[in-house]
Coordinates of C-alpha atoms (C1' of nucleotides) in Angstrom, one line a residue:
Chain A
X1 CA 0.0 0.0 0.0
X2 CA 1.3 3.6 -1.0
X3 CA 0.9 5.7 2.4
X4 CA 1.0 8.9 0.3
X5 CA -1.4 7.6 -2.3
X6 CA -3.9 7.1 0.2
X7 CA -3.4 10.4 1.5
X8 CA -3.7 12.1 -0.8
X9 CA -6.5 10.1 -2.0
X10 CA -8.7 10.4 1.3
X11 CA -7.9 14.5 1.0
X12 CA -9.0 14.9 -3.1
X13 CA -11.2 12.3 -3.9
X14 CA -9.4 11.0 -6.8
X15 CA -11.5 9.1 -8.8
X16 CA -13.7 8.8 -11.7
X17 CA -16.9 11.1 -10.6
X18 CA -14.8 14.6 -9.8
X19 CA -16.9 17.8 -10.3
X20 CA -15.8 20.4 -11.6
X21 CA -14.7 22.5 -8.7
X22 CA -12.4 19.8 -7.2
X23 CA -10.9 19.3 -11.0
X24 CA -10.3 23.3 -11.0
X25 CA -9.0 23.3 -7.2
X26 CA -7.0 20.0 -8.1
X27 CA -5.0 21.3 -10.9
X28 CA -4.6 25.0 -9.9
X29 CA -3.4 23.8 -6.9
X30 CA -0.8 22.1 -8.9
X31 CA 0.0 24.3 -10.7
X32 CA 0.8 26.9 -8.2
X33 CA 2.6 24.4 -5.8
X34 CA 4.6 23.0 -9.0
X35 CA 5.6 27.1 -9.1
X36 CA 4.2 27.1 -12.9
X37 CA 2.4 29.7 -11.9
X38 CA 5.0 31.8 -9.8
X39 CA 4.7 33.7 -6.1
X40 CA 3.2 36.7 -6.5
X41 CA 1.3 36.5 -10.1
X42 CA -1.8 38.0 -10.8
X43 CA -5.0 35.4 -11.1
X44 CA -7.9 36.2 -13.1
X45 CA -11.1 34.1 -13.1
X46 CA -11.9 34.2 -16.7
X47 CA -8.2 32.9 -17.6
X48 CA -8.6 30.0 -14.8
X49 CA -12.2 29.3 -16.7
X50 CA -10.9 29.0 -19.8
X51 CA -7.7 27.5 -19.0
X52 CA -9.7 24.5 -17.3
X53 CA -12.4 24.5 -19.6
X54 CA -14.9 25.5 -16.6
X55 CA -17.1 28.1 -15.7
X56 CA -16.9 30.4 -13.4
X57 CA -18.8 29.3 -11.1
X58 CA -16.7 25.8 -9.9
X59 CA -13.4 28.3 -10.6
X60 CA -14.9 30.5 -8.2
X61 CA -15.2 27.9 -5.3
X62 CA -12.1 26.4 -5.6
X63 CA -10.1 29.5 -5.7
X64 CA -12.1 30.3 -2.4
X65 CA -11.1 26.9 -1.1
X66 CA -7.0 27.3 -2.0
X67 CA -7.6 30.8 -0.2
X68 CA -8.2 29.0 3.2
X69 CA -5.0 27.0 2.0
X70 CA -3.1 30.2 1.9
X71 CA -2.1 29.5 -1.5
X72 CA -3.6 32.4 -3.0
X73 CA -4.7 35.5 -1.3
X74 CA -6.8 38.6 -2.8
X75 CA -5.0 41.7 -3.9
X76 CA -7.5 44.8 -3.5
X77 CA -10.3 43.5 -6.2
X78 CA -8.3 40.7 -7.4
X79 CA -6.7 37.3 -6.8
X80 CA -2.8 36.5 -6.1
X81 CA -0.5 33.7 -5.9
X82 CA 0.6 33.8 -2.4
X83 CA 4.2 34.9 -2.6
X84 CA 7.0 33.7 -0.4
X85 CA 7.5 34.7 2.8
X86 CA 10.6 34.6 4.7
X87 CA 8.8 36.0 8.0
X88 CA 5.7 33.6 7.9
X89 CA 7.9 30.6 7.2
X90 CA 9.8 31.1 10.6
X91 CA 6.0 31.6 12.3
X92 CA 5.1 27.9 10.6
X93 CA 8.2 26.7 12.0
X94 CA 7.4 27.6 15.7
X95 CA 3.4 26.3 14.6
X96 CA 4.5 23.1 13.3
X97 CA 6.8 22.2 15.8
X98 CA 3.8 22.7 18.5
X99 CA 1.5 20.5 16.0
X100 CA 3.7 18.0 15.1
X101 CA 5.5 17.7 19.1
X102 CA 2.0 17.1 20.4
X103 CA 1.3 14.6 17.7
X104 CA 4.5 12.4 18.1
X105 CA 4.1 12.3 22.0
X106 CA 0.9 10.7 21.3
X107 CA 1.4 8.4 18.9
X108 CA 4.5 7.4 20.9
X109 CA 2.2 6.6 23.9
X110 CA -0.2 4.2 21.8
X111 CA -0.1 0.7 22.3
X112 CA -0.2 -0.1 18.3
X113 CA 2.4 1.9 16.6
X114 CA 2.6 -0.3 14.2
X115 CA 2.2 2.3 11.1
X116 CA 5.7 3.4 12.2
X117 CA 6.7 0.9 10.0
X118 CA 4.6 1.8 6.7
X119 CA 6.6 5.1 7.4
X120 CA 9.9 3.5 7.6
X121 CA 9.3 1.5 4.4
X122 CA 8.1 5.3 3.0
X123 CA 11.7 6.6 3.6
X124 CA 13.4 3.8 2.4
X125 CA 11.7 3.9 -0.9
X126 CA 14.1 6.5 -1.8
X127 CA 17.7 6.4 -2.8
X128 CA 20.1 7.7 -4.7
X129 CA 18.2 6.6 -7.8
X130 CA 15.6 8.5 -6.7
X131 CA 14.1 11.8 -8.5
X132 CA 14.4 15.1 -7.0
X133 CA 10.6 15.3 -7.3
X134 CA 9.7 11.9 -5.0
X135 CA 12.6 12.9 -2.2
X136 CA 10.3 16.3 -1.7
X137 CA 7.1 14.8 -1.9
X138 CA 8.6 12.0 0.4
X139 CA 10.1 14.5 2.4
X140 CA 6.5 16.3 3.2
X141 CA 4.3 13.0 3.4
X142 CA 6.8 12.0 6.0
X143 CA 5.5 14.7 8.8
X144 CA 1.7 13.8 7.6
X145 CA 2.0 10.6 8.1
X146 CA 3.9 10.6 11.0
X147 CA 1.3 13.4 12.4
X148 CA -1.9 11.1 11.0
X149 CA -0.4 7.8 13.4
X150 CA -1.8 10.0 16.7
X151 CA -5.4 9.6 15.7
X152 CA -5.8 13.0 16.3
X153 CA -7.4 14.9 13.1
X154 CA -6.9 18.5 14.3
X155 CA -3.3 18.0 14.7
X156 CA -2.9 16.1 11.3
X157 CA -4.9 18.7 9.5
X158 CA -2.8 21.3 10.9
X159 CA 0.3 19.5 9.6
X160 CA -0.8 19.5 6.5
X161 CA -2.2 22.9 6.4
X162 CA 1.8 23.8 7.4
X163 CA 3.3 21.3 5.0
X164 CA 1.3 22.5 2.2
X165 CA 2.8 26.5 3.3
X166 CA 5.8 25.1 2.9
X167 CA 6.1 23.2 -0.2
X168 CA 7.3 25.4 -2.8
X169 CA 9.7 27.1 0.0
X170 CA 11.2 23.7 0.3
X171 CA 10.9 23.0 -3.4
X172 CA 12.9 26.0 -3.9
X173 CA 15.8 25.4 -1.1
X174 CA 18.9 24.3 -2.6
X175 CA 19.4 21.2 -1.0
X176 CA 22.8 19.2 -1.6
X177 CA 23.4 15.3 -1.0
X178 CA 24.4 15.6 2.2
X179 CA 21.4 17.7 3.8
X180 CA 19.2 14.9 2.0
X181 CA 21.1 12.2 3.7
X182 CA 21.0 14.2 7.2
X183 CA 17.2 14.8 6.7
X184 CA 16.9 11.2 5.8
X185 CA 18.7 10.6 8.9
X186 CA 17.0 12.5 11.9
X187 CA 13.8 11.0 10.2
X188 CA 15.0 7.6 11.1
X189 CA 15.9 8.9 14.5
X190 CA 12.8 9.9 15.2
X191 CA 10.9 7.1 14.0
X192 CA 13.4 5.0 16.3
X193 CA 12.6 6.8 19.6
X194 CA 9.3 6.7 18.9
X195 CA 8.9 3.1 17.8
X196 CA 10.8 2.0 21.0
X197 CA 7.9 4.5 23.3
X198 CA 10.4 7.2 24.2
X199 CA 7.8 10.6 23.8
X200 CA 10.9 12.9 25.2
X201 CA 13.3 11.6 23.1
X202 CA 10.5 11.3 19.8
X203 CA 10.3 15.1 20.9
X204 CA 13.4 16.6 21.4
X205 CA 14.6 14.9 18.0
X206 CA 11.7 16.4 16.5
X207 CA 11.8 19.8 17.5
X208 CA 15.9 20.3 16.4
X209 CA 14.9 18.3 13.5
X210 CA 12.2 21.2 12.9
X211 CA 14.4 23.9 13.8
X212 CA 17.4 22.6 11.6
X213 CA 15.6 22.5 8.6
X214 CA 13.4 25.7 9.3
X215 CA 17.5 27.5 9.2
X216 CA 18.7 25.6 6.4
X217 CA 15.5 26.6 4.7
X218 CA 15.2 30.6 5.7
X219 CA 19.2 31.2 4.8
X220 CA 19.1 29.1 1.3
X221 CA 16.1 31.3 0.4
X222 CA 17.2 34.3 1.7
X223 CA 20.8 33.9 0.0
X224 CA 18.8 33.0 -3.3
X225 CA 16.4 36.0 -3.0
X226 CA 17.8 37.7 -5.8
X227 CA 17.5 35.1 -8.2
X228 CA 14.0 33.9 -7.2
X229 CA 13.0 37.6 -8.1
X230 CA 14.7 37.6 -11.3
X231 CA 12.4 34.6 -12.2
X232 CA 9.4 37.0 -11.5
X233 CA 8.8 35.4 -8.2
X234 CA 7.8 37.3 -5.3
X235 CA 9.8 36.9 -2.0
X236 CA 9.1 38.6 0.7
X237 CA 12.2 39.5 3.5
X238 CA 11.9 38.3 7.1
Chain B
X1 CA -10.2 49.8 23.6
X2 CA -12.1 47.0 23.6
X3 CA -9.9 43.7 22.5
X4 CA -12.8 41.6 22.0
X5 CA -14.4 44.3 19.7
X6 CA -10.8 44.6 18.1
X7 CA -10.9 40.7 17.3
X8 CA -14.2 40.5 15.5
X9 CA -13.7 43.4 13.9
X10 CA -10.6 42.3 12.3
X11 CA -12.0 39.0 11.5
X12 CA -14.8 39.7 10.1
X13 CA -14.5 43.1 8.1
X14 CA -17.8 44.8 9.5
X15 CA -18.3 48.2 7.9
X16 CA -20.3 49.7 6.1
X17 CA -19.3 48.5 2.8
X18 CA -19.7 44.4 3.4
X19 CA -20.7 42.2 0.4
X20 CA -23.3 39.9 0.3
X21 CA -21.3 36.9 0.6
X22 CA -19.7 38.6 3.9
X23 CA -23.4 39.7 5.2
X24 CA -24.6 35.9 4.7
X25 CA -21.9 34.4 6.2
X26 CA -21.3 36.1 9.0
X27 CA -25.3 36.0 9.7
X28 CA -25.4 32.8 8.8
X29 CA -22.3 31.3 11.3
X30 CA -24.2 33.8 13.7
X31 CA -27.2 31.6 13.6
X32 CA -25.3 28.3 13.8
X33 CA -23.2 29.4 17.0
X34 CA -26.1 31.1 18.2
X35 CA -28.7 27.3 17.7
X36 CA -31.0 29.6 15.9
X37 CA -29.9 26.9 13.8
X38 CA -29.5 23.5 15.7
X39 CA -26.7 21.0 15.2
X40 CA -27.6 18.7 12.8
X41 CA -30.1 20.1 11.4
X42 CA -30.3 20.6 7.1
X43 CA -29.3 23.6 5.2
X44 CA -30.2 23.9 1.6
X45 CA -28.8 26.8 -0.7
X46 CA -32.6 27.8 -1.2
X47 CA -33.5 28.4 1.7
X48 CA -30.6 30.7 2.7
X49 CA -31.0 32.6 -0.2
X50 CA -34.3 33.3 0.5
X51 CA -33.5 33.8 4.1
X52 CA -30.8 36.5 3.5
X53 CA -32.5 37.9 0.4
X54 CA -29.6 36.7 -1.3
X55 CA -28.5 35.0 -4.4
X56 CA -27.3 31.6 -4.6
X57 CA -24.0 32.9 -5.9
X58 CA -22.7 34.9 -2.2
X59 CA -24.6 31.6 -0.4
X60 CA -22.6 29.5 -2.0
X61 CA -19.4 30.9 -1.1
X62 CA -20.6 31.4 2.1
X63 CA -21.3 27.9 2.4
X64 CA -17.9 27.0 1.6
X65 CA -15.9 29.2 4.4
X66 CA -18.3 27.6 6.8
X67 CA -17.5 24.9 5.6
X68 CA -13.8 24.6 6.4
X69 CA -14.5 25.9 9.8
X70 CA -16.2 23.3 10.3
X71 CA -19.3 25.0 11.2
X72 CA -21.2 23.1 8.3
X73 CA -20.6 19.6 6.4
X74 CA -21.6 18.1 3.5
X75 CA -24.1 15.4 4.0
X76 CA -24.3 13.4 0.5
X77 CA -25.8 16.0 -2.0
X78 CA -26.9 19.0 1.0
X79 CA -25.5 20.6 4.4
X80 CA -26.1 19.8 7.2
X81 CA -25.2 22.1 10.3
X82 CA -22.0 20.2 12.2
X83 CA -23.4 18.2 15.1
X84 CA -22.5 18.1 18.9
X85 CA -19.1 15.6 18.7
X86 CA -18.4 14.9 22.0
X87 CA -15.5 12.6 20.9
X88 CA -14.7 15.8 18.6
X89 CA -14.1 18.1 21.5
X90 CA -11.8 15.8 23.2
X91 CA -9.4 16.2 20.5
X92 CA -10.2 19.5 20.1
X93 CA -8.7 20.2 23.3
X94 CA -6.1 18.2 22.7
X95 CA -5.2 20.5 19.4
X96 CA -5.5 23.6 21.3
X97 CA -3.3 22.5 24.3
X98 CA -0.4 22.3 22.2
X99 CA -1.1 25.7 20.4
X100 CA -2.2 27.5 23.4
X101 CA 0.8 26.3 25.5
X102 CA 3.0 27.0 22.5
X103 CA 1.8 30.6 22.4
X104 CA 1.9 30.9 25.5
X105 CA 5.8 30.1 26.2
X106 CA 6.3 32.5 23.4
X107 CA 4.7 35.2 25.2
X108 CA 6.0 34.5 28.6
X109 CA 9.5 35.0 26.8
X110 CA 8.8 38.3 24.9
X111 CA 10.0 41.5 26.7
X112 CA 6.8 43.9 25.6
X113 CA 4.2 41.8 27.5
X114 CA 1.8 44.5 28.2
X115 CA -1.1 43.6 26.1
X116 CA -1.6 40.9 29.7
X117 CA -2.7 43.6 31.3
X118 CA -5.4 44.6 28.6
X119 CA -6.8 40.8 28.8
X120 CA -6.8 41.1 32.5
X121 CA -9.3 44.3 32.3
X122 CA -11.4 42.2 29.5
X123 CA -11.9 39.3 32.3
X124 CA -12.5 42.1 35.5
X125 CA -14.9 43.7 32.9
X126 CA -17.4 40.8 34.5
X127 CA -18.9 40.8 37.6
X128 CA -22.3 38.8 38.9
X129 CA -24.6 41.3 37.1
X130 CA -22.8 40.5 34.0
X131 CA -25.4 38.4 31.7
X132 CA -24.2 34.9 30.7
X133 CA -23.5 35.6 27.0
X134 CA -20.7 38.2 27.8
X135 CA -19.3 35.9 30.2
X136 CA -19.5 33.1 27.1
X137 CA -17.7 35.5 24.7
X138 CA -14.9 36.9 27.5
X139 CA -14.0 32.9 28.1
X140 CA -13.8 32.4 24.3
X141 CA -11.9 35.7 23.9
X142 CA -9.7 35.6 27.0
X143 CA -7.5 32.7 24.9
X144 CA -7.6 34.2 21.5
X145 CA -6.3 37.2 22.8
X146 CA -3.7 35.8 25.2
X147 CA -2.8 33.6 21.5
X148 CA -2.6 37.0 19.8
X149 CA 0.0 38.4 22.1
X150 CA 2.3 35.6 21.1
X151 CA 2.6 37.4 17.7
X152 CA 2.3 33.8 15.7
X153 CA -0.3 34.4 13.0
X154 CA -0.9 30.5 12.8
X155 CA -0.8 30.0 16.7
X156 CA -3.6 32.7 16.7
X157 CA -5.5 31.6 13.8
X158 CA -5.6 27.9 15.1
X159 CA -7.1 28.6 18.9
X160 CA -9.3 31.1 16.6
X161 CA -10.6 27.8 14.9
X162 CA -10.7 25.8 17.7
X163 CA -13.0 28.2 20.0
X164 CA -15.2 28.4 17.1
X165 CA -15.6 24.7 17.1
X166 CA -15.8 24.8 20.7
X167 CA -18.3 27.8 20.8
X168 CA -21.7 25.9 20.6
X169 CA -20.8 23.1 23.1
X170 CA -19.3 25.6 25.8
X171 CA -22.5 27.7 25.6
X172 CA -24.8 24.3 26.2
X173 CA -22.8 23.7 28.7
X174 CA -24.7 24.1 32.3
X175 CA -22.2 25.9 34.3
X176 CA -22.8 27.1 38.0
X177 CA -21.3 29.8 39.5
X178 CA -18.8 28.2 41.1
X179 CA -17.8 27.1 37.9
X180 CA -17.2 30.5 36.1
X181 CA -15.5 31.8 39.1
X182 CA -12.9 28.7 39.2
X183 CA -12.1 29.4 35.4
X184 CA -11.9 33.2 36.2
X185 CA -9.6 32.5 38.8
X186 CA -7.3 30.3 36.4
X187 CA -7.4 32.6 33.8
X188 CA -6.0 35.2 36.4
X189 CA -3.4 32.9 37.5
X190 CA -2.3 31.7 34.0
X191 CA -1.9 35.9 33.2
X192 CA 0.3 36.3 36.2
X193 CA 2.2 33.8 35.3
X194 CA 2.4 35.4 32.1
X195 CA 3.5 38.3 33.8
X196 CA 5.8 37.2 35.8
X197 CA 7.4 36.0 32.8
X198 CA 7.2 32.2 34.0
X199 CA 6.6 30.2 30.7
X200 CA 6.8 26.6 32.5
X201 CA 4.3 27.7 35.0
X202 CA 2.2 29.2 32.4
X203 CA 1.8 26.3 30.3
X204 CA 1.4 23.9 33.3
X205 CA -1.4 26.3 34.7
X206 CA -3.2 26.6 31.0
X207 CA -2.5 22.7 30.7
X208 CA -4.2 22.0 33.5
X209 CA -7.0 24.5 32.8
X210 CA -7.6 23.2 29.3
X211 CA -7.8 19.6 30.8
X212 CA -10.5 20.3 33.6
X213 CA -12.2 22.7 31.0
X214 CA -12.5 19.6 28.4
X215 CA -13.3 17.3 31.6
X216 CA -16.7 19.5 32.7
X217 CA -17.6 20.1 29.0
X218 CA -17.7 16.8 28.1
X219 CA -19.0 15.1 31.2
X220 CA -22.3 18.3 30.8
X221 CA -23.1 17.3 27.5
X222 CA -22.5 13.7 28.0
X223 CA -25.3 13.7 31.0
X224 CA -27.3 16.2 29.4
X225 CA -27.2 14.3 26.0
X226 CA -31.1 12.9 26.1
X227 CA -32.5 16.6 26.8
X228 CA -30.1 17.9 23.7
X229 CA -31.4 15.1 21.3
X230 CA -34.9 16.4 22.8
X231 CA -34.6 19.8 21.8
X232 CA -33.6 18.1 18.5
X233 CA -29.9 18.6 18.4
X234 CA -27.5 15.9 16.7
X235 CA -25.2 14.3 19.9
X236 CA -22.5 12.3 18.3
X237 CA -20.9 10.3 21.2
X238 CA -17.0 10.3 22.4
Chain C
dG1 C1' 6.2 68.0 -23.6
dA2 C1' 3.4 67.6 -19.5
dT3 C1' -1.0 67.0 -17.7
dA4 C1' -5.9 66.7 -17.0
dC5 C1' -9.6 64.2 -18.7
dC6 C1' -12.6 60.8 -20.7
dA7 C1' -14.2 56.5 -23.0
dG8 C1' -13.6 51.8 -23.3
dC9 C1' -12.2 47.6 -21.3
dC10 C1' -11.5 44.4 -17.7
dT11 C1' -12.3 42.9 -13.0
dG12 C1' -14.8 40.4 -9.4
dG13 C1' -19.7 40.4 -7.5
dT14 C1' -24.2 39.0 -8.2
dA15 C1' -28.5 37.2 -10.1
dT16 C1' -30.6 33.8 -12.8
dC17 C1' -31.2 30.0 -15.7
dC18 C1' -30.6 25.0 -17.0
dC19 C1' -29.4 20.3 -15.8
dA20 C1' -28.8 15.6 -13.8
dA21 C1' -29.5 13.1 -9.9
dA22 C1' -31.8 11.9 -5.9
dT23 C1' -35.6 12.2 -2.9
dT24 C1' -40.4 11.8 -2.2
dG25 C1' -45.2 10.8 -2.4
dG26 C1' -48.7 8.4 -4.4
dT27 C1' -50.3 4.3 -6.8
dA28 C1' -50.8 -0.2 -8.6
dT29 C1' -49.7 -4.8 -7.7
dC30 C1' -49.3 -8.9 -5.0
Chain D
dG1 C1' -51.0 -4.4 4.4
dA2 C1' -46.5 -4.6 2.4
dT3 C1' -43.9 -3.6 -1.6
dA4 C1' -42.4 -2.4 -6.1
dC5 C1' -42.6 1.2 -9.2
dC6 C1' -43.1 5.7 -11.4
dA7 C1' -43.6 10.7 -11.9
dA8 C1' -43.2 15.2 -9.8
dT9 C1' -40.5 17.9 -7.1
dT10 C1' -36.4 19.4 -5.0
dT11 C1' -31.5 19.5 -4.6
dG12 C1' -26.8 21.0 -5.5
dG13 C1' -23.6 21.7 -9.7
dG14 C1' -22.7 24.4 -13.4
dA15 C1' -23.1 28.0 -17.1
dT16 C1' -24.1 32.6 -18.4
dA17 C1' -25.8 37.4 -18.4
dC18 C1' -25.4 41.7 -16.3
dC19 C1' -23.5 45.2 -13.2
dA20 C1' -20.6 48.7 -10.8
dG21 C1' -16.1 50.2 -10.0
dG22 C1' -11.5 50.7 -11.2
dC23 C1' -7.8 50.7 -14.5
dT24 C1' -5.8 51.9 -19.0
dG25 C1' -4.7 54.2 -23.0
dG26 C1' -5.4 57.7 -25.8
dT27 C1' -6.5 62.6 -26.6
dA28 C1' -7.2 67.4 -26.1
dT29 C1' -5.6 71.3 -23.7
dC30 C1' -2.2 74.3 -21.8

DNA sequence: GATACCAGCCTGGTATCCCAAATTGGTATC
DNA sequence: GATACCAATTTGGGATACCAGGCTGGTATC
């Protein structure tokens, strides 16, 4: 079974009856997450209608729906892809560490944490064969799952509210080998102390694991600024 | 100034210039958390628009943000108003602990703290003559705002969702005097810890607070359940 | 050449119309 | 009396027409 299949499954309703409006949210989701439409662009609903081959009715509630996402925001009488922003990535940080903390400690207190496991196998799915692409989405599905074996749904859909924030910040980091294989690493860590019961330990790894990459994360983009402008994104300074 | 004022203002954009989707929403979410509306009960587009005196278009979108708040749900092909979850509240209250405590800390360890002392006139604004809905809205406020001073837009937004989701249940609630009084005296003692700029006590007082808070709500509705499902409001049980 | 002004276009906001599916109520059958 | 069935109604999903306000580009004036 494909942990990050089902997610994403259970959350969009893949399948053959789709209306409209979850096609629309579906792909302009994509779209914005897979940066082909940058940080900071201008949105219109009749190109999204005719780009999708929908009306505007269905266009309309999905770009309401990725609002609540934060992925796009409205600009005075008009809609904008949400542009990146050093300042709000270091508030997620601090949000998902209290989310994702208070998820692990419980999951590490259950008597069956047997999806630890599924998780594991999820990690070691990748190598060094691996594309770029899968280590991301890998990378993210990682804290969801890991968030979704507490039971809790608040906490999970917070952590995927954050995860999905963070996605095209993370897309854009420059990552090298090595900060793969560390990430790769404290992953392992924590799915160790928390397979063997230890909440503190689960914790402690978590939150430096969180704080890490949140610092690897700020600085690469923040080094990069200029160049993500010259690509017409938007980045906004700490 | 008046913080709770401040808050819904904010939220909500009232003002003289509020479009129709605004002016159904926020009437409509007014009715739900109000059980003009009971929990469980159906919703259909038509009705609202003919309600409001609006079009289907604004109701729609309405329906939507009420929607992820979790106010509303989709039952099959119509919307139903979110029933009483007891088994929802418990992790509700697990959610907010970690935010709250999480926002908390962060407070404890800013140096400006002096917005405390604007939540502590909020809470002495009530006295015995004070009717029960203010005392309803200064208990949901008293944590938003305390979130707010923390200066995390996704810690405040998140106990924002949670006391909306809490909202109905706390007002069902049957609470004696003794009862507000307790929570009025840990709210004070949670602010000067605050204060005092103790974060471990802080979190250990709201912790605590949170869990007895959760303990009462769900052991009143539980008991009370038949005479809900009497008045015809959906019980879901823990 | 700079500027004030105005018409036309484009935007999201709203109202309304049509549609397929599902619910419902009555009816005929056993 | 229970049940299978069918038609009318009602539902949300979608498409489209219209509107007011703001932006733009051109033009006339100084």
């Amino acid at each position: 079974m494909n942990l990050a299949f089902a997610a994403v499954n259970g959350a969009l309703k893949i399948g053959p009856t789709m209306s409209q409006m979850q096609n629309v949210e579906r792909q302009l989701r994509e779209m914005i997450l897979g940066l082909e439409i940058g940080p900071g662009e201008r949105l219109t609903e009749r190109w999204i209608e005719s780009r999708f081959g929908a009306s505007r009715t269905p266009v309309r509630a999905a770009l309401l729906r990725l609002e609540t996402e934060g992925l796009i925001g409205r600009d005075g009488r008009g809609w904008t892809v949400a542009p990146i922003n050093l300042a709000e990535l270091g508030q997620i940080a601090v949000y998902r560490e209290a989310v994702e903390v208070a998820a692990v400690r419980l999951t590490a207190a259950l008597e069956d944490r047997g999806g630890i496991e599924l998780i594991a196998a999820m990690l070691d799915s990748c190598d060094a064969e691996t594309p770029r692409e899968e280590w991301h989405r890998v990378g993210l599905d990682f804290h969801i799952e890991l968030a979704r074996l507490s039971g809790n749904e608040f906490l999970l859909r917070a952590v995927r509210d954050a995860m999905t924030r963070l996605s095209r910040a993370r897309w854009l980091e420059v990552r090298d080998e090595k900060a793969l294989g560390r990430a790769w690493a404290e992953h392992h860590a924590i799915l160790a102390a928390v397979r063997s019961g230890d909440a503190e330990q689960a914790a402690q790894l978590l939150s430096a694991h969180i704080a890490g990459s949140r610092d690897r994360l700020v600085t690469s983009l923040h080094d990069d600024r200029r160049g993500l402008r010259a690509r017409g994104f938007a980045v906004v300074a700490a």
